[in-house]
GROMACS .gro file of C-alpha atoms in nm:
model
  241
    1UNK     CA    1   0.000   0.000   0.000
    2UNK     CA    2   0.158   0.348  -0.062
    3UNK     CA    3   0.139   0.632   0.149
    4UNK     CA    4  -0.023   0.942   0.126
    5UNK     CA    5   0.313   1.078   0.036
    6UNK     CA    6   0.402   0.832  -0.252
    7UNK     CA    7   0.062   0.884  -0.326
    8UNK     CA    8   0.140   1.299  -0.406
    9UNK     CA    9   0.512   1.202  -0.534
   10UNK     CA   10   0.365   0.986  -0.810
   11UNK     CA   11   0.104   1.213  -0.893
   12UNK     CA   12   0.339   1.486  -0.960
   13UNK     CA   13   0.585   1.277  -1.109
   14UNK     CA   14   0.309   1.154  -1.329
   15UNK     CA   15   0.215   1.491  -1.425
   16UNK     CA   16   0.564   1.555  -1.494
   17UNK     CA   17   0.622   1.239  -1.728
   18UNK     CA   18   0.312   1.319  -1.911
   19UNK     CA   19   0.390   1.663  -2.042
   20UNK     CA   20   0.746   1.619  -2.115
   21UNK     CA   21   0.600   1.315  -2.320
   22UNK     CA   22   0.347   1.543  -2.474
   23UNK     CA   23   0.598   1.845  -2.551
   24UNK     CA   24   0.848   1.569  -2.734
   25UNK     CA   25   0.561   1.372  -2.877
   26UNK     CA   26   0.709   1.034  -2.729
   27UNK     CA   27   0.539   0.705  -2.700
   28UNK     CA   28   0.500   0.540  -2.431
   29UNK     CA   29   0.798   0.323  -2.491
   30UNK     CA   30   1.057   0.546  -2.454
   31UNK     CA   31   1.277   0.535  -2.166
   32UNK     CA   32   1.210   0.831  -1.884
   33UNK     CA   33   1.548   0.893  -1.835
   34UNK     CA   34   1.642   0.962  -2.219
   35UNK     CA   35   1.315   1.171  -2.252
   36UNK     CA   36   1.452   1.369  -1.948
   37UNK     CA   37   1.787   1.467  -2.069
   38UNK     CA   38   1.599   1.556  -2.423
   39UNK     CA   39   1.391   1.792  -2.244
   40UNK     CA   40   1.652   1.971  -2.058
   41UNK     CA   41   1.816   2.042  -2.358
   42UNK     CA   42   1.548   2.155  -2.548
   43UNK     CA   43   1.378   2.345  -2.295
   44UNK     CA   44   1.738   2.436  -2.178
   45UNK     CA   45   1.646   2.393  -1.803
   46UNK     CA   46   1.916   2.478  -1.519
   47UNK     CA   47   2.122   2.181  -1.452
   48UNK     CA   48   1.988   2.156  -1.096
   49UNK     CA   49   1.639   2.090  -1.249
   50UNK     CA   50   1.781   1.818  -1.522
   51UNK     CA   51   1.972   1.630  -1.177
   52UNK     CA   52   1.581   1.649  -1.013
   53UNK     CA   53   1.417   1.485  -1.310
   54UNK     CA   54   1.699   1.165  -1.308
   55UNK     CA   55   1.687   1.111  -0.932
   56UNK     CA   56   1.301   1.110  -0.930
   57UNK     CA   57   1.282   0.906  -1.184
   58UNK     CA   58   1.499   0.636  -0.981
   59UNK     CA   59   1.302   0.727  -0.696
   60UNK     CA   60   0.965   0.647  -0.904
   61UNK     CA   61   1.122   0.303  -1.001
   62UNK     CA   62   1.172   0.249  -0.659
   63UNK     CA   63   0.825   0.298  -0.561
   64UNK     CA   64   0.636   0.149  -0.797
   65UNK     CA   65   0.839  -0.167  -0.885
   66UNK     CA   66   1.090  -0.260  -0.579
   67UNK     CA   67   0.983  -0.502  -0.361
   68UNK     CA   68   0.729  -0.428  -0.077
   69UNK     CA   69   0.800  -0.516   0.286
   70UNK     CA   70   0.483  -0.586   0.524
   71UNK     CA   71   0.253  -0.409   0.281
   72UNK     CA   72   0.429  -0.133   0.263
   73UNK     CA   73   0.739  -0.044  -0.080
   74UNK     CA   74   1.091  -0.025   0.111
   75UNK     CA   75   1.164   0.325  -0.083
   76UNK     CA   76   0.911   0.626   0.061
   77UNK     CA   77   0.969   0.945  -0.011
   78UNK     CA   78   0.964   1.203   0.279
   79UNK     CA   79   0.780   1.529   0.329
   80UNK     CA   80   1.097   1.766   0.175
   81UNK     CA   81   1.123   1.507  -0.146
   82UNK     CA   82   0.771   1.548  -0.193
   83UNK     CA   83   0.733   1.908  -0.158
   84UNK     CA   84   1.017   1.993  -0.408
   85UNK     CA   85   0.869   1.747  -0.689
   86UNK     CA   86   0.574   1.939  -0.677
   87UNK     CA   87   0.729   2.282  -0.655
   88UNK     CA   88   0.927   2.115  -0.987
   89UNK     CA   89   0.599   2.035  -1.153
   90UNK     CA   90   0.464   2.409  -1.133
   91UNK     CA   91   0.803   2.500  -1.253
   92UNK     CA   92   0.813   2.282  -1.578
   93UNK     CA   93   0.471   2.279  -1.599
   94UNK     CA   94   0.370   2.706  -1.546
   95UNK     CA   95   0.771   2.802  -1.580
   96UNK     CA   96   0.775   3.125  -1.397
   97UNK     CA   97   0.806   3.489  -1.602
   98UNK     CA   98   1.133   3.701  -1.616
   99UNK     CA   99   0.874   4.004  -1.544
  100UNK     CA  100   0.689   3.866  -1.287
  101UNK     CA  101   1.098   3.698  -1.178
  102UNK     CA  102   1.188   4.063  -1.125
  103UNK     CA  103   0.907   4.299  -1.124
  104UNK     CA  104   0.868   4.622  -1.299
  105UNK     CA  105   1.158   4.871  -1.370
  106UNK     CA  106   1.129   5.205  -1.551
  107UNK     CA  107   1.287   5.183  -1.877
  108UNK     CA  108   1.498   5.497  -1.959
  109UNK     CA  109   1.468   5.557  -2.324
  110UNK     CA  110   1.690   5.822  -2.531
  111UNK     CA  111   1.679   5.948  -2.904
  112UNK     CA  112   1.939   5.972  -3.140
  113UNK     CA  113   1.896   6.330  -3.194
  114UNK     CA  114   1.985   6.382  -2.804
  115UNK     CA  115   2.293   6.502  -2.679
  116UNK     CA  116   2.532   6.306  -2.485
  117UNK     CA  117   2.536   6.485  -2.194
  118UNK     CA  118   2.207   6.388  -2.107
  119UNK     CA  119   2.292   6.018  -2.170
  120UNK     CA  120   2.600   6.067  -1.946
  121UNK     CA  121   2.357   6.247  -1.694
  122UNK     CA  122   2.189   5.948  -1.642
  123UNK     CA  123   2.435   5.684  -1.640
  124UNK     CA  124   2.598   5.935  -1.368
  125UNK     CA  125   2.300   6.043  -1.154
  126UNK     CA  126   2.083   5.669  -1.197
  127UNK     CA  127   2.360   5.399  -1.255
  128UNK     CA  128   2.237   5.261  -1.585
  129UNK     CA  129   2.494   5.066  -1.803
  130UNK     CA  130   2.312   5.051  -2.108
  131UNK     CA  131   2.041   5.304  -2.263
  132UNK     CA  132   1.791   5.169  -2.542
  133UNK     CA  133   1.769   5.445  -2.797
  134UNK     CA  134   1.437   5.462  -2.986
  135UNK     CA  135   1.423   5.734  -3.269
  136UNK     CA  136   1.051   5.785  -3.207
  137UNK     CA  137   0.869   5.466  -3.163
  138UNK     CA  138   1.135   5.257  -3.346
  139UNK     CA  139   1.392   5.082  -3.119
  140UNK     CA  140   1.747   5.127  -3.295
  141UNK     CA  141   2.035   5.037  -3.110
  142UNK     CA  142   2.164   5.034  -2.720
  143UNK     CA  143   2.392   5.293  -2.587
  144UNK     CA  144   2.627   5.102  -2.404
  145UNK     CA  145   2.908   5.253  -2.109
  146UNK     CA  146   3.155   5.048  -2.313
  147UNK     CA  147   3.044   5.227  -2.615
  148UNK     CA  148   3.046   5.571  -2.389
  149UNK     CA  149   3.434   5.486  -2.359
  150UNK     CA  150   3.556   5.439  -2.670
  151UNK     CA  151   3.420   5.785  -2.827
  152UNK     CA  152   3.579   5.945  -2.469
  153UNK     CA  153   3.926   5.786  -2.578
  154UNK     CA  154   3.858   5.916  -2.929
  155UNK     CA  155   3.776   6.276  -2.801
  156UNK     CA  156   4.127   6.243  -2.574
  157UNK     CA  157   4.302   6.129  -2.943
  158UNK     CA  158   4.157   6.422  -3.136
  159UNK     CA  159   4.234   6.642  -2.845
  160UNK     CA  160   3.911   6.814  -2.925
  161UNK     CA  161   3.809   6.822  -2.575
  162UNK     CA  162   3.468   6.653  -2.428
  163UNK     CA  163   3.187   6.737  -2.713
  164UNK     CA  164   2.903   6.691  -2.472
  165UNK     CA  165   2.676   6.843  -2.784
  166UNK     CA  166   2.750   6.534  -2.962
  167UNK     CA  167   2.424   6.337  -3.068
  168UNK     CA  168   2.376   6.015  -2.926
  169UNK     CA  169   2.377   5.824  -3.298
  170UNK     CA  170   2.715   5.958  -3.360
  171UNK     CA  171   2.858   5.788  -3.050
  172UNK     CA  172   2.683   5.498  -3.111
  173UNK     CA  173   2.886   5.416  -3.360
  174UNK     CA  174   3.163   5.298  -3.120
  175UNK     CA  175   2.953   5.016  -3.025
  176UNK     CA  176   3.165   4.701  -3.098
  177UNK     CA  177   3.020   4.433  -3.355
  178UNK     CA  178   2.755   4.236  -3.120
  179UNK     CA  179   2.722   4.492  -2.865
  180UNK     CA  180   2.329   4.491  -2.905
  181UNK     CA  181   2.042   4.417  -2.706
  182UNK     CA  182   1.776   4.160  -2.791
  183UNK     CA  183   1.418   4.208  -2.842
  184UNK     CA  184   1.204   3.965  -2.632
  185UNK     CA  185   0.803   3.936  -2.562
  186UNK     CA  186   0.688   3.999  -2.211
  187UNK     CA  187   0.594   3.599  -2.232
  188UNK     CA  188   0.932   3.553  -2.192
  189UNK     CA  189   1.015   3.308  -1.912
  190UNK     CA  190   1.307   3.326  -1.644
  191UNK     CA  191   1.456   3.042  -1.825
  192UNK     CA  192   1.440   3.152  -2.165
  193UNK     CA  193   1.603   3.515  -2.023
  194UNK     CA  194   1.871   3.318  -1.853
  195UNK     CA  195   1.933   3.164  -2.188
  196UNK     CA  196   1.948   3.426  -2.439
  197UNK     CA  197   2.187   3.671  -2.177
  198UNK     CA  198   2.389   3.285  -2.183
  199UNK     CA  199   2.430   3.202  -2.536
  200UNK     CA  200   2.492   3.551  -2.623
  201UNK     CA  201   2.744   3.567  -2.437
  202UNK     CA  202   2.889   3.219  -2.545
  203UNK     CA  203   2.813   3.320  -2.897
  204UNK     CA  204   3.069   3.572  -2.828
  205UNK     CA  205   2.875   3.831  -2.835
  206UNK     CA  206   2.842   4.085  -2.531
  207UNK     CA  207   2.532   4.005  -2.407
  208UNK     CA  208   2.447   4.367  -2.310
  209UNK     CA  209   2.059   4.336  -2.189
  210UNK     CA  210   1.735   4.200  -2.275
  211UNK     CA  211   1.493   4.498  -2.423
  212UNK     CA  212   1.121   4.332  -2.273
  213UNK     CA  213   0.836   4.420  -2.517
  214UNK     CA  214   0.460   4.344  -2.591
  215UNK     CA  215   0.590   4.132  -2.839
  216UNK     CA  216   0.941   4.148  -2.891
  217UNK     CA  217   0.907   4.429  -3.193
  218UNK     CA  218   1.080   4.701  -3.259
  219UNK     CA  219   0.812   4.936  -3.293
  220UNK     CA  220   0.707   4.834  -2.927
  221UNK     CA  221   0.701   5.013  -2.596
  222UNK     CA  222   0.974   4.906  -2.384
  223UNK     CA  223   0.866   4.739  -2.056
  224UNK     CA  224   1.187   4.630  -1.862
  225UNK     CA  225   1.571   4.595  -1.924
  226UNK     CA  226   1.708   4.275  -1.840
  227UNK     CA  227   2.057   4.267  -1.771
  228UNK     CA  228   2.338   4.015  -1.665
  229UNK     CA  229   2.272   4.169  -1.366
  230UNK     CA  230   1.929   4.053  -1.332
  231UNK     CA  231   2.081   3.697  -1.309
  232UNK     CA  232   2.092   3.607  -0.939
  233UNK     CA  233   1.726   3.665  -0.919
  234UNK     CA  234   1.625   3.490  -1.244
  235UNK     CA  235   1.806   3.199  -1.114
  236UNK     CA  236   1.651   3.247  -0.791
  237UNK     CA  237   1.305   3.226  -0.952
  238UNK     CA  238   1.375   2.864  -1.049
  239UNK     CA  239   1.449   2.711  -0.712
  240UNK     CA  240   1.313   2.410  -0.614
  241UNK     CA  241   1.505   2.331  -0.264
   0.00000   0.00000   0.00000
């Protein structure tokens, strides 16, 4: 007879099986464990939740097919084990949003036609690292600190002295090749955020932020910046322990 807590652990488990099943269109003869480690990568799941997935499935085997001692199976999962299956169910099964993750930020917007001095005012007075510049409604490119640094040490070269009149399109120029920000809907999930800042940045590339939108269009309102920065609490978000 299983307990009220092999009961729940199986039922999540279950639930588990049956929509990685459904989201890789398996049959019912493939192995668990195979299934499991094709979902992680697809889905690109944290390695902590891709270790969960193998251990419960032992755990399952155990339950449901070792032998039984005085009515009872020899493996039973306790109380904790139980509790973070299920909080790994909601996670695979309603994966948490980067916005809801982190919460809302005010996006500070420039134009290309603005000076740089009021770019530098606000990475000086509000801490921001990068600036999405938006010539109207029409997202065009991310003014960067790095990028910020590169015109300074061309100013110092020319010896022409700090042009704080300078528009903000010509110093966006200095960006370097990959230095860009990446549209993304406000659907986007904590994983999928932690992924694109991850394989931008393995892509060699310099990951600078996440630009959150209705829809991940240019022509969109900007909702939130997601930076490397953001990281810790993305990660956070995904916790199962």
């Amino acid at each position: 007879m299983i307990t009220t807590a092999g009961s729940r652990f199986l039922a999540a488990f279950n639930d588990i099986e049956k929509h990685i099943r459904g989201i890789l269109r398996a049959s019912n003869g493939d192995g668990f464990a195979q299934l499991a480690r094709e979902y992680a990568d697809k889905k690109r799941l944290p390695a902590h939740h891709r270790s969960a997935l193998l251990a419960f499935a032992a755990l399952r085997n155990a339950i449901s097919h070792e032998r039984y001692y005085g009515g009872r199976p020899i493996a039973e999962p306790v109380e904790a084990v139980v509790q973070e299956i299920e909080r790994l169910r909601r996670q695979l099964l309603e994966p948490p949003r980067a916005l809801t993750a982190l919460g809302s930020a005010r996006v500070c917007v420039i134009q290309p036609d603005d000076a740089i001095g009021a770019a530098l005012d606000h990475v000086r007075t509000l801490g921001y690292s990068q600036l999405p510049v938006y010539d109207g409604d029409s997202y065009v490119g991310v003014l960067t600190t790095n990028a910020i640094a590169r015109w300074l040490a061309d100013q110092l070269i020319r010896n022409t002295g700090i042009a704080e009149e300078e528009p903000v399109s010509h110093v966006l120029k200095f960006a370097e090749p990959g230095e860009e920000a990446v549209l993304v809907p406000r659907s986007i999930t904590a994983v999928e955020a932690i992924d694109r800042l991850s394989r931008e940045r393995q892509a060699g590339h310099l990951a600078t932020a996440l630009i959150v939108t209705e829809r991940g269009r240019r022509s969109d309102t900007p909702l939130r910046l997601i930076t490397p920065y953001d990281l810790p609490a993305l990660t956070a978000a995904l916790a199962i322990v």
